[in-house]
């Protein structure tokens, strides 16, 4: 079905931290979509056609949908678990919740809720950790395929250090991951990420199996966690005494390259930063999680200056909000504490094209380029009375974006389109 979506259009063609010419803004703009793909973007007056169905989102902003490059599917009921730091939070709350995903029915029910939550918050693509159970990944991939989402996900590999109900083995994790890659990777818009949880919950044999999977499937992503918390780093180095540092554990097993996403990457050694830059491994900043678990303050500018590409993500359920707006707000505050500045344009670039670049997927998501899938978010900067009051004094697009970033939540998401279909307010219409 062809349709025209009208509104104030904003997208990015360059990183605002690098050049002055970084965005395109069309005040009375239109996006024509056909069969879920973008056919054209331009002035409404140039694109309107008699007989073409129109959806009018004025005065709202339309951007490429948000991308969340680090989120845990089986933690949707773990958000807001009190009082713990990483390692006890995992043991006390997270592993027991993940154990429930051994049940395919529970996984399927939760997969629907998970993808609904993403859409409700304007997120059209995500990179997700599933539980260690193959059923959890099957359920999430199946639900995402139905919605034509560009989802990257993987079954967590973890054969020690947790509770028996979430342990696999080096061999079973290899076999299950292999079968999931065969069945889902490249199907629709789905992709597989080889997913060793982190060094603490994998034996050397399992990291070797993960490295074998990565070598056999070089077009798959690799996702894991690194250097989130000081106790985690100390335990890792105790478990892997030959390693020079945390990254060296992953390097030893062939898990570090440009498709590697290293969640958190807060407390890094100079050698680790240099190797991340050399290998192209990505850091993923998870601001609400880092504050909630008391993990530390990510060094966004330091990593950029060293040549490391970073994404920004929610990390539900260590993270406290599903919203990439709230995530950008907390990211801004962490950068403040480090004496760094996140401009509104840089923030919205990060959650869209920037995250797409971090994933190596900028030709498909985070873009409004003709031919790409029509994944869109429609933002209402007057969504709450407090926002409307503040907007009455806003004069520039940059101010409007900052109000959305600092005050916005799911109420600011007027609509979310995935492959041209409305997934929030207009769900079921198309
Ligand atoms: N490190 C290993 N597993 C996890 C997880 O589930 N959440 C966070 N925040 N860190 C981790
Ligand atoms: Zn995580």
Short mmCIF file of C-alpha atoms and ligand atoms in Angstrom, two decimals:
data_model
loop_
_atom_site.label_atom_id
_atom_site.label_comp_id
_atom_site.label_asym_id
_atom_site.label_seq_id
_atom_site.Cartn_x
_atom_site.Cartn_y
_atom_site.Cartn_z
CA UNK A 1 0.00 0.00 0.00
CA UNK A 2 1.29 3.45 -0.90
CA UNK A 3 0.78 6.24 1.64
CA UNK A 4 2.00 9.72 2.37
CA UNK A 5 3.00 10.61 5.92
CA UNK A 6 3.05 14.37 6.52
CA UNK A 7 4.86 16.28 9.24
CA UNK A 8 8.02 18.17 10.15
CA UNK A 9 10.83 15.92 9.01
CA UNK A 10 14.28 15.65 10.55
CA UNK A 11 17.07 13.27 9.69
CA UNK A 12 20.86 13.20 9.80
CA UNK A 13 23.52 12.68 7.15
CA UNK A 14 26.57 13.37 9.33
CA UNK A 15 27.60 13.39 12.97
CA UNK A 16 26.99 16.79 14.61
CA UNK A 17 30.11 16.22 16.72
CA UNK A 18 32.16 16.18 13.51
CA UNK A 19 30.71 18.66 11.02
CA UNK A 20 28.44 21.68 10.93
CA UNK A 21 26.31 20.36 8.05
CA UNK A 22 24.65 17.38 9.68
CA UNK A 23 20.90 17.39 9.34
CA UNK A 24 18.01 17.96 6.97
CA UNK A 25 14.85 19.62 8.26
CA UNK A 26 11.69 20.01 6.20
CA UNK A 27 9.05 22.20 7.83
CA UNK A 28 6.10 20.94 5.78
CA UNK A 29 7.50 17.61 4.75
CA UNK A 30 6.25 14.30 3.50
CA UNK A 31 7.45 10.72 3.35
CA UNK A 32 5.89 8.52 0.69
CA UNK A 33 6.05 4.84 1.55
CA UNK A 34 5.23 1.86 -0.61
CA UNK A 35 5.07 -1.73 0.60
CA UNK A 36 6.84 -0.76 3.83
CA UNK A 37 9.76 1.02 2.16
CA UNK A 38 10.50 4.70 1.76
CA UNK A 39 9.87 5.82 -1.80
CA UNK A 40 10.51 9.54 -1.45
CA UNK A 41 11.10 12.28 1.13
CA UNK A 42 10.60 15.97 0.41
CA UNK A 43 8.29 18.95 0.57
CA UNK A 44 4.65 18.04 0.97
CA UNK A 45 3.74 20.31 -1.94
CA UNK A 46 6.05 18.38 -4.25
CA UNK A 47 5.02 14.88 -3.14
CA UNK A 48 1.25 15.13 -2.71
CA UNK A 49 -0.80 13.31 -5.32
CA UNK A 50 -4.51 13.02 -5.91
CA UNK A 51 -5.78 9.71 -4.59
CA UNK A 52 -2.73 9.00 -2.39
CA UNK A 53 -3.71 8.15 1.21
CA UNK A 54 -2.40 10.79 3.64
CA UNK A 55 -1.67 10.69 7.35
CA UNK A 56 -1.13 14.14 8.78
CA UNK A 57 1.14 14.33 11.84
CA UNK A 58 1.63 18.10 11.82
CA UNK A 59 2.86 19.82 13.96
CA UNK A 60 4.85 16.83 15.18
CA UNK A 61 8.40 15.89 14.18
CA UNK A 62 9.08 12.75 12.15
CA UNK A 63 12.51 11.09 12.48
CA UNK A 64 13.94 7.69 11.66
CA UNK A 65 12.84 5.34 14.46
CA UNK A 66 15.04 5.00 17.52
CA UNK A 67 17.53 2.15 17.74
CA UNK A 68 18.32 0.49 21.07
CA UNK A 69 21.61 -1.40 20.68
CA UNK A 70 21.66 -3.11 24.12
CA UNK A 71 18.58 -4.47 25.85
CA UNK A 72 17.65 -7.70 27.65
CA UNK A 73 14.42 -9.34 26.52
CA UNK A 74 13.99 -11.56 29.61
CA UNK A 75 14.46 -8.61 31.98
CA UNK A 76 11.25 -6.77 31.20
CA UNK A 77 9.98 -7.65 34.69
CA UNK A 78 13.33 -6.96 36.39
CA UNK A 79 13.27 -3.17 35.92
CA UNK A 80 13.18 -1.35 39.29
CA UNK A 81 14.64 -4.09 41.48
CA UNK A 82 15.98 -2.44 44.62
CA UNK A 83 19.30 -1.78 46.15
CA UNK A 84 21.88 -3.89 44.38
CA UNK A 85 25.00 -3.45 42.32
CA UNK A 86 25.76 -5.55 39.27
CA UNK A 87 26.84 -8.92 40.64
CA UNK A 88 24.24 -9.26 43.42
CA UNK A 89 21.57 -7.70 41.18
CA UNK A 90 22.23 -10.50 38.67
CA UNK A 91 22.04 -13.23 41.31
CA UNK A 92 19.13 -11.89 43.34
CA UNK A 93 16.78 -10.63 40.64
CA UNK A 94 17.95 -11.27 37.11
CA UNK A 95 18.86 -14.94 36.91
CA UNK A 96 15.61 -16.07 38.64
CA UNK A 97 13.55 -13.95 36.21
CA UNK A 98 15.47 -15.30 33.21
CA UNK A 99 14.91 -18.88 34.40
CA UNK A 100 11.20 -18.47 33.62
CA UNK A 101 12.03 -18.15 29.91
CA UNK A 102 12.69 -21.89 29.72
CA UNK A 103 8.92 -22.03 29.22
CA UNK A 104 8.03 -21.36 25.55
CA UNK A 105 4.57 -20.04 26.49
CA UNK A 106 6.02 -17.52 28.91
CA UNK A 107 8.60 -16.53 26.29
CA UNK A 108 5.93 -16.00 23.64
CA UNK A 109 3.72 -13.91 25.93
CA UNK A 110 6.67 -11.80 27.01
CA UNK A 111 7.94 -11.39 23.42
CA UNK A 112 4.67 -9.66 22.53
CA UNK A 113 4.95 -7.36 25.54
CA UNK A 114 8.60 -6.66 24.79
CA UNK A 115 8.02 -5.58 21.20
CA UNK A 116 4.94 -3.57 22.23
CA UNK A 117 7.05 -1.71 24.80
CA UNK A 118 9.70 -0.89 22.21
CA UNK A 119 7.10 0.47 19.78
CA UNK A 120 5.36 2.43 22.53
CA UNK A 121 8.66 4.18 23.22
CA UNK A 122 9.47 4.93 19.58
CA UNK A 123 12.11 2.22 19.20
CA UNK A 124 11.94 0.44 15.87
CA UNK A 125 15.12 -1.67 16.05
CA UNK A 126 16.97 -3.26 18.94
CA UNK A 127 19.87 -5.53 19.72
CA UNK A 128 18.60 -7.92 22.35
CA UNK A 129 20.02 -10.49 24.73
CA UNK A 130 17.60 -13.40 25.13
CA UNK A 131 17.83 -15.87 28.00
CA UNK A 132 20.03 -18.95 27.72
CA UNK A 133 17.02 -20.98 26.58
CA UNK A 134 16.60 -21.50 22.88
CA UNK A 135 12.83 -21.03 23.34
CA UNK A 136 13.32 -17.42 24.37
CA UNK A 137 15.15 -16.57 21.16
CA UNK A 138 12.66 -18.53 19.05
CA UNK A 139 9.81 -16.55 20.62
CA UNK A 140 11.44 -13.17 20.13
CA UNK A 141 12.52 -13.81 16.55
CA UNK A 142 9.08 -15.13 15.67
CA UNK A 143 7.31 -12.09 17.08
CA UNK A 144 9.76 -9.68 15.40
CA UNK A 145 9.37 -11.44 12.06
CA UNK A 146 5.60 -10.97 12.27
CA UNK A 147 6.17 -7.24 12.78
CA UNK A 148 8.80 -6.97 10.03
CA UNK A 149 11.25 -5.52 12.53
CA UNK A 150 14.97 -5.21 11.98
CA UNK A 151 15.89 -7.00 15.19
CA UNK A 152 19.30 -8.34 16.15
CA UNK A 153 19.22 -10.91 18.93
CA UNK A 154 20.93 -13.92 20.37
CA UNK A 155 20.54 -16.63 22.93
CA UNK A 156 22.79 -15.90 25.89
CA UNK A 157 25.64 -18.38 26.34
CA UNK A 158 26.37 -18.96 30.05
CA UNK A 159 27.70 -22.20 31.50
CA UNK A 160 28.78 -21.16 34.99
CA UNK A 161 28.49 -18.57 37.73
CA UNK A 162 24.72 -18.23 37.86
CA UNK A 163 22.00 -20.73 38.88
CA UNK A 164 21.45 -24.14 37.29
CA UNK A 165 18.13 -23.11 35.71
CA UNK A 166 19.94 -20.67 33.41
CA UNK A 167 23.11 -22.65 32.75
CA UNK A 168 23.79 -24.24 29.39
CA UNK A 169 27.02 -26.01 28.43
CA UNK A 170 29.73 -25.08 25.98
CA UNK A 171 28.43 -27.71 23.56
CA UNK A 172 24.70 -27.03 23.96
CA UNK A 173 25.23 -23.28 23.64
CA UNK A 174 27.16 -23.84 20.42
CA UNK A 175 24.52 -26.21 19.05
CA UNK A 176 21.56 -24.00 20.01
CA UNK A 177 23.21 -20.83 18.67
CA UNK A 178 24.10 -22.62 15.44
CA UNK A 179 20.52 -23.81 14.97
CA UNK A 180 19.15 -20.34 15.70
CA UNK A 181 21.51 -18.79 13.16
CA UNK A 182 20.39 -21.33 10.58
CA UNK A 183 16.71 -20.72 11.29
CA UNK A 184 16.60 -16.95 11.80
CA UNK A 185 19.69 -15.04 10.65
CA UNK A 186 18.86 -13.16 7.44
CA UNK A 187 15.17 -14.12 7.58
CA UNK A 188 13.05 -11.02 6.94
CA UNK A 189 14.99 -8.24 8.61
CA UNK A 190 16.32 -10.41 11.45
CA UNK A 191 19.96 -10.89 12.33
CA UNK A 192 21.75 -13.05 14.84
CA UNK A 193 24.22 -11.91 17.47
CA UNK A 194 26.54 -14.47 19.04
CA UNK A 195 25.93 -13.70 22.73
CA UNK A 196 28.34 -14.88 25.42
CA UNK A 197 26.83 -13.05 28.43
CA UNK A 198 30.21 -11.99 29.88
CA UNK A 199 33.47 -13.60 30.89
CA UNK A 200 32.28 -14.39 34.42
CA UNK A 201 29.45 -16.67 33.27
CA UNK A 202 31.43 -18.50 30.57
CA UNK A 203 34.14 -21.13 30.92
CA UNK A 204 37.10 -20.84 28.56
CA UNK A 205 35.56 -23.76 26.61
CA UNK A 206 32.39 -21.77 26.09
CA UNK A 207 34.20 -18.62 24.96
CA UNK A 208 36.06 -20.83 22.52
CA UNK A 209 32.72 -22.11 21.21
CA UNK A 210 31.51 -18.52 20.87
CA UNK A 211 34.68 -17.65 18.94
CA UNK A 212 34.08 -20.63 16.63
CA UNK A 213 30.53 -19.43 15.95
CA UNK A 214 31.81 -15.93 15.23
CA UNK A 215 34.44 -17.28 12.82
CA UNK A 216 31.91 -19.50 11.06
CA UNK A 217 29.39 -16.65 10.76
CA UNK A 218 31.39 -13.46 10.21
CA UNK A 219 28.26 -11.53 9.22
CA UNK A 220 26.69 -12.10 12.66
CA UNK A 221 27.16 -9.55 15.41
CA UNK A 222 28.79 -10.44 18.71
CA UNK A 223 27.39 -8.90 21.89
CA UNK A 224 28.59 -9.13 25.44
CA UNK A 225 29.37 -7.02 28.52
CA UNK A 226 32.68 -5.53 29.59
CA UNK A 227 34.09 -3.37 32.38
CA UNK A 228 30.80 -2.28 33.90
CA UNK A 229 31.78 -2.49 37.53
CA UNK A 230 35.02 -2.78 39.52
CA UNK A 231 34.06 -6.05 41.29
CA UNK A 232 33.13 -7.57 37.92
CA UNK A 233 36.56 -6.66 36.50
CA UNK A 234 38.39 -8.11 39.51
CA UNK A 235 36.44 -11.38 39.33
CA UNK A 236 37.04 -11.63 35.58
CA UNK A 237 40.79 -11.25 35.99
CA UNK A 238 40.71 -13.85 38.78
CA UNK A 239 38.87 -16.31 36.50
CA UNK A 240 41.16 -15.56 33.54
CA UNK A 241 44.54 -15.07 35.23
CA UNK A 242 46.53 -15.14 31.96
CA UNK A 243 44.59 -12.19 30.53
CA UNK A 244 46.33 -8.81 30.32
CA UNK A 245 43.01 -7.08 30.92
CA UNK A 246 39.28 -7.70 30.41
CA UNK A 247 39.27 -7.09 26.65
CA UNK A 248 42.16 -9.53 26.31
CA UNK A 249 39.84 -12.32 27.47
CA UNK A 250 37.55 -11.66 24.54
CA UNK A 251 40.44 -11.09 22.13
CA UNK A 252 41.96 -14.44 23.09
CA UNK A 253 38.83 -16.21 21.89
CA UNK A 254 38.40 -14.27 18.63
CA UNK A 255 35.45 -12.23 19.84
CA UNK A 256 36.70 -8.70 19.09
CA UNK A 257 36.08 -6.99 15.76
CA UNK A 258 33.94 -4.33 14.08
CA UNK A 259 30.71 -6.29 14.67
CA UNK A 260 31.42 -6.63 18.40
CA UNK A 261 29.22 -4.65 20.81
CA UNK A 262 30.77 -4.25 24.25
CA UNK A 263 28.05 -3.19 26.65
CA UNK A 264 29.11 -0.61 29.27
CA UNK A 265 32.89 -0.30 28.63
CA UNK A 266 33.22 2.13 31.53
CA UNK A 267 36.41 1.33 33.45
CA UNK A 268 38.83 0.79 30.58
CA UNK A 269 42.61 0.55 30.53
CA UNK A 270 44.52 2.55 27.90
CA UNK A 271 45.48 -0.69 26.11
CA UNK A 272 41.84 -1.72 25.91
CA UNK A 273 40.82 1.61 24.41
CA UNK A 274 43.62 1.46 21.85
CA UNK A 275 42.67 -2.10 20.86
CA UNK A 276 38.98 -1.20 20.57
CA UNK A 277 39.93 1.60 18.21
CA UNK A 278 42.24 -0.68 16.18
CA UNK A 279 39.79 -3.54 15.89
CA UNK A 280 36.69 -1.38 15.41
CA UNK A 281 34.91 -2.94 18.39
CA UNK A 282 32.04 -0.75 19.62
CA UNK A 283 31.35 0.50 23.12
CA UNK A 284 27.72 0.75 24.18
CA UNK A 285 26.82 3.43 26.71
CA UNK A 286 23.88 2.50 28.98
CA UNK A 287 23.29 5.62 31.07
CA UNK A 288 20.18 4.79 33.11
CA UNK A 289 21.63 1.39 33.98
CA UNK A 290 25.04 2.76 34.91
CA UNK A 291 23.43 5.23 37.31
CA UNK A 292 20.87 2.76 38.69
CA UNK A 293 23.43 0.03 39.44
CA UNK A 294 26.00 2.60 40.56
CA UNK A 295 28.43 1.29 37.96
CA UNK A 296 30.25 4.43 36.88
CA UNK A 297 30.43 7.28 34.38
CA UNK A 298 31.05 6.36 30.73
CA UNK A 299 33.70 8.48 29.00
CA UNK A 300 31.92 9.32 25.74
CA UNK A 301 34.27 12.06 24.57
CA UNK A 302 37.39 10.20 25.63
CA UNK A 303 36.41 7.15 23.59
CA UNK A 304 35.48 9.27 20.59
CA UNK A 305 38.84 11.09 20.74
CA UNK A 306 40.57 7.70 20.81
CA UNK A 307 38.67 6.60 17.70
CA UNK A 308 36.20 4.24 19.36
CA UNK A 309 32.63 4.29 18.02
CA UNK A 310 29.94 4.20 20.72
CA UNK A 311 26.25 3.40 20.72
CA UNK A 312 23.76 4.48 23.38
CA UNK A 313 21.19 2.08 24.81
CA UNK A 314 18.61 1.45 27.52
CA UNK A 315 19.96 -1.84 28.98
CA UNK A 316 16.52 -2.77 30.28
CA UNK A 317 16.27 -4.20 33.01
CA UNK A 318 19.46 -2.80 34.60
CA UNK A 319 18.30 0.32 32.82
CA UNK A 320 15.28 2.07 34.28
CA UNK A 321 13.50 3.39 31.21
CA UNK A 322 12.49 1.91 27.87
CA UNK A 323 12.65 5.38 26.39
CA UNK A 324 15.58 6.44 24.26
CA UNK A 325 14.55 10.01 25.17
CA UNK A 326 15.10 9.29 28.87
CA UNK A 327 18.29 7.46 27.94
CA UNK A 328 19.57 10.54 26.11
CA UNK A 329 18.59 12.68 29.11
CA UNK A 330 20.64 10.56 31.52
CA UNK A 331 23.44 10.39 28.97
CA UNK A 332 23.49 14.17 28.93
CA UNK A 333 23.73 14.26 32.75
CA UNK A 334 26.54 11.72 32.92
CA UNK A 335 28.44 13.75 30.34
CA UNK A 336 27.83 16.85 32.46
CA UNK A 337 29.45 15.10 35.42
CA UNK A 338 32.44 14.40 33.19
CA UNK A 339 32.60 17.99 31.94
CA UNK A 340 31.38 16.93 28.47
CA UNK A 341 28.56 18.39 26.38
CA UNK A 342 25.92 16.47 24.47
CA UNK A 343 24.12 18.84 22.09
CA UNK A 344 20.48 18.12 21.19
CA UNK A 345 21.37 17.42 17.56
CA UNK A 346 24.17 15.07 18.61
CA UNK A 347 21.78 13.30 20.97
CA UNK A 348 19.12 12.63 18.33
CA UNK A 349 21.79 11.68 15.81
CA UNK A 350 23.14 9.16 18.34
CA UNK A 351 19.79 7.44 18.94
CA UNK A 352 19.18 7.13 15.18
CA UNK A 353 21.99 7.23 12.61
CA UNK A 354 24.73 7.01 15.25
CA UNK A 355 23.43 3.73 16.65
CA UNK A 356 22.91 2.45 13.10
CA UNK A 357 26.57 3.22 12.36
CA UNK A 358 27.62 1.46 15.56
CA UNK A 359 25.77 -1.61 14.30
CA UNK A 360 27.14 -1.33 10.75
CA UNK A 361 23.53 -1.05 9.56
CA UNK A 362 23.32 2.61 8.52
CA UNK A 363 22.17 1.69 5.03
CA UNK A 364 19.05 0.06 6.45
CA UNK A 365 18.05 1.76 9.70
CA UNK A 366 18.50 5.21 11.27
CA UNK A 367 17.93 6.70 7.82
CA UNK A 368 15.13 8.05 5.63
CA UNK A 369 16.98 7.18 2.42
CA UNK A 370 14.71 6.03 -0.40
CA UNK A 371 14.66 2.25 -0.55
CA UNK A 372 15.17 1.82 3.19
CA UNK A 373 12.40 0.43 5.40
CA UNK A 374 9.86 2.98 6.64
CA UNK A 375 10.80 2.79 10.34
CA UNK A 376 9.74 6.12 11.83
CA UNK A 377 9.09 7.84 15.12
CA UNK A 378 6.67 10.77 15.42
CA UNK A 379 7.53 13.08 18.32
CA UNK A 380 5.18 15.48 20.12
CA UNK A 381 7.11 18.05 22.10
CA UNK A 382 3.88 19.27 23.77
CA UNK A 383 2.81 15.83 24.95
CA UNK A 384 2.44 16.78 28.62
CA UNK A 385 1.22 20.01 30.23
CA UNK A 386 4.73 20.64 31.55
CA UNK A 387 6.26 20.15 28.11
CA UNK A 388 3.63 22.40 26.49
CA UNK A 389 4.41 25.16 29.01
CA UNK A 390 8.10 24.89 28.32
CA UNK A 391 7.56 24.72 24.55
CA UNK A 392 5.73 28.05 24.69
CA UNK A 393 9.14 29.66 25.22
CA UNK A 394 11.06 27.54 22.70
CA UNK A 395 12.23 29.28 19.57
CA UNK A 396 14.48 26.85 17.75
CA UNK A 397 14.45 23.25 16.60
CA UNK A 398 17.41 22.61 18.84
CA UNK A 399 15.41 23.79 21.89
CA UNK A 400 12.47 21.62 20.90
CA UNK A 401 14.74 18.59 20.64
CA UNK A 402 16.26 19.31 24.03
CA UNK A 403 12.81 19.58 25.63
CA UNK A 404 11.93 16.20 24.14
CA UNK A 405 15.21 14.75 25.37
CA UNK A 406 14.97 16.05 28.92
CA UNK A 407 11.21 15.98 29.53
CA UNK A 408 10.00 13.35 27.07
CA UNK A 409 8.73 9.84 27.81
CA UNK A 410 6.37 7.44 26.04
CA UNK A 411 3.71 10.17 25.98
CA UNK A 412 5.91 12.14 23.58
CA UNK A 413 5.74 9.32 21.05
CA UNK A 414 2.73 10.21 18.93
CA UNK A 415 3.26 7.25 16.60
CA UNK A 416 5.82 4.63 15.67
CA UNK A 417 5.95 3.09 12.20
CA UNK A 418 7.68 -0.19 11.51
CA UNK A 419 8.01 -1.04 7.83
CA UNK A 420 5.34 1.56 7.12
CA UNK A 421 2.81 0.22 9.62
CA UNK A 422 1.61 2.29 12.60
CA UNK A 423 2.47 0.34 15.76
CA UNK A 424 1.24 2.66 18.50
CA UNK A 425 -1.78 4.97 18.18
CA UNK A 426 -2.86 3.56 14.83
CA UNK A 427 -2.02 -0.09 15.57
CA UNK A 428 -4.14 -2.49 13.58
CA UNK A 429 -5.17 0.06 10.99
CA UNK A 430 -2.73 -0.90 8.35
N1 LIG B 1 26.61 -8.20 32.85
C1 LIG B 1 26.30 -9.50 32.61
N2 LIG B 1 24.98 -9.67 32.48
C2 LIG B 1 24.42 -8.47 32.63
C3 LIG B 1 23.08 -8.01 32.59
O1 LIG B 1 22.13 -8.75 32.40
N3 LIG B 1 22.91 -6.67 32.79
C4 LIG B 1 23.93 -5.82 33.01
N4 LIG B 1 23.68 -4.53 33.19
N5 LIG B 1 25.20 -6.24 33.05
C5 LIG B 1 25.44 -7.53 32.87
ZN1 LIG B 2 23.25 -5.67 29.50
#
